[in-house]
C-alpha positions as a printed Julia matrix, in Angstrom:
179×3 Matrix{Float64}:
  19.57  -11.19  -12.45
  23.03  -12.67  -12.61
  24.11  -16.28  -13.2
  27.49  -17.32  -11.82
  29.24  -20.46  -12.98
  32.28  -21.87  -11.27
  35.22  -22.36  -13.6
  38.27  -24.44  -12.61
  40.43  -22.1   -14.72
  39.1   -18.95  -13.01
  38.75  -18.72   -9.2
  36.19  -15.91   -9.63
  34.01  -17.99  -11.94
  32.07  -16.64  -14.89
  29.29  -14.05  -14.66
  26.34  -13.93  -17.07
  23.68  -11.18  -16.99
  20.07  -12.16  -17.51
  16.62  -10.77  -16.94
  13.73  -11.53  -14.61
  10.13  -10.48  -15.1
   8.17  -10.65  -11.83
   4.4   -10.82  -11.52
   1.56  -12.25   -9.52
  -0.86  -14.81  -10.9
  -3.79  -16.93   -9.79
  -3.02  -20.66   -9.8
  -5.07  -23.72   -8.96
  -3.32  -25.95   -6.43
  -5.47  -29.05   -6.97
  -8.68  -30.12   -8.63
 -11.61  -28.7    -6.71
  -9.47  -26.19   -4.79
 -10.0   -22.46   -5.2
  -7.3   -20.54   -7.09
  -4.61  -18.88   -4.98
  -2.29  -15.97   -5.53
   1.35  -16.82   -6.37
   4.52  -14.88   -7.15
   6.15  -15.82  -10.44
   9.39  -14.87  -12.14
  10.28  -15.69  -15.73
  14.08  -15.68  -15.87
  16.31  -15.79  -18.95
  20.07  -15.92  -19.4
  20.42  -15.7   -23.21
  24.19  -16.21  -23.33
  23.78  -19.61  -21.61
  20.55  -20.48  -23.48
  18.89  -20.9   -20.09
  15.35  -19.98  -19.1
  13.5   -20.83  -15.92
  10.24  -20.12  -14.17
  10.35  -19.58  -10.4
   7.15  -19.41   -8.36
   6.31  -19.03   -4.67
   2.93  -19.8    -3.14
   1.34  -21.03    0.08
   1.29  -24.8     0.47
  -2.22  -26.3     0.46
  -1.08  -29.95    0.53
  -1.69  -31.15    4.11
   0.65  -34.1     3.52
   3.6   -31.78    2.87
   5.13  -30.26    6.05
   5.72  -26.82    4.51
   4.03  -23.45    4.76
   5.09  -22.39    1.26
   6.49  -24.01   -1.86
   8.87  -22.76   -4.49
   8.59  -24.39   -7.92
  11.5   -24.09  -10.36
  11.09  -25.21  -13.96
  14.02  -25.03  -16.41
  13.41  -24.56  -20.13
  14.71  -26.64  -21.7
  15.27  -29.2   -18.96
  18.67  -30.04  -20.54
  19.9   -26.59  -21.53
  23.11  -26.59  -23.64
  25.64  -25.94  -20.87
  24.89  -29.26  -19.19
  21.44  -29.43  -17.68
  20.53  -29.21  -13.99
  21.12  -32.22  -11.77
  20.13  -30.75   -8.4
  18.63  -27.67   -6.72
  19.7   -27.98   -3.07
  17.65  -25.05   -1.77
  17.59  -21.29   -1.34
  20.39  -19.28    0.22
  20.0   -15.72    1.53
  22.82  -13.19    1.3
  23.52   -9.64    2.43
  25.63   -8.87   -0.64
  26.51  -10.51   -3.94
  30.01  -11.63   -2.88
  29.17  -12.91    0.65
  28.36  -16.46    1.73
  24.71  -17.39    1.76
  22.66  -18.68    4.7
  20.3   -21.53    3.79
  16.58  -21.21    4.4
  15.03  -24.13    6.25
  13.3   -26.38    3.78
  13.51  -29.49    1.61
  14.26  -29.51   -2.12
  13.27  -32.43   -4.36
  13.59  -33.22   -8.05
  10.07  -33.88   -9.37
  11.3   -34.77  -12.86
  14.13  -33.57  -15.14
  14.02  -29.78  -15.2
  11.32  -29.47  -12.47
  12.2   -28.92   -8.8
  10.06  -28.27   -5.74
  11.27  -26.68   -2.51
   9.04  -27.02    0.55
   9.85  -24.18    2.91
   9.72  -24.96    6.62
   7.24  -23.23    8.89
  10.21  -21.31   10.29
  11.44  -19.76    7.03
   9.33  -16.58    7.32
  10.69  -15.92   10.81
  14.26  -16.65    9.74
  16.68  -13.75   10.17
  18.23  -14.92    6.88
  14.95  -14.25    5.02
  14.47  -10.78    6.5
  18.07   -9.6     6.57
  19.31  -10.88    3.24
  19.52   -8.35    0.46
  20.15  -10.95   -2.23
  18.13  -14.07   -2.98
  20.34  -16.86   -4.27
  19.55  -20.35   -5.43
  22.33  -22.86   -5.7
  22.06  -24.96   -8.86
  24.26  -27.95   -9.64
  24.65  -28.78  -13.31
  25.22  -32.29  -14.68
  28.66  -31.52  -16.05
  29.99  -31.39  -12.45
  30.31  -27.64  -12.06
  28.23  -25.49   -9.75
  26.26  -22.42  -10.7
  24.87  -19.77   -8.4
  22.0   -17.63   -9.51
  21.5   -14.44   -7.51
  18.37  -12.33   -7.6
  18.78   -8.83   -6.17
  16.16   -7.41   -3.83
  15.16   -4.76   -6.36
  13.5    -7.44   -8.48
  11.03   -7.96   -5.63
  10.14   -4.28   -5.29
   8.01   -3.88   -8.42
   5.17   -4.13   -9.08
   3.49   -3.17   -5.82
   1.27   -6.27   -5.99
   4.33   -8.48   -5.42
   5.32   -6.45   -2.38
   1.76   -6.75   -1.04
   1.69  -10.5    -1.63
   5.0   -11.05    0.17
   3.7    -9.04    3.13
   0.54  -11.17    3.22
   2.68  -14.33    3.22
   5.23  -13.16    5.75
   3.31  -10.76    7.99
   3.93   -7.14    8.9
   7.5    -7.75   10.07
   8.82   -8.47    6.59
  11.42   -6.09    5.26
  12.18   -8.14    2.15
  10.67   -5.52   -0.14
  11.98   -2.31    1.34
  12.53    0.19   -1.46
């Protein structure tokens, strides 16, 4: 996991290495609903004193026009380098240094440090989802600089349960977890 921060003094920006621990977990969507399987990543970038939890699961809220949701929670909500003001969505990339292609969906700020992205019904069929080899989220921080956080495909390849869950979400055509 790598965090990139734009720096006006450096056209290449700054690069910070972090870690991501991926797993599956059972979560309850709403009171009275059965638990459902979700993908979760606990991400840390020690040098920036940044931690976040990223989770993907099917959407069970009939009022939300999305097939899946991604929840992003920053810890702390106002981490020392400026806090997060906006999470515009998820970009897919073929390589770390290429431009990303946005996935169809809507991102909203639920409260400081907590963001929800509703993925459109078309995201799983999107060539960007299947062809991208990097998963990137664009994160805007309150101090007016932009950070890009890239997650390489290899983070999705272990354990096998995550691969199986992605295939159940996306169908047999998914190549997101090819090893």
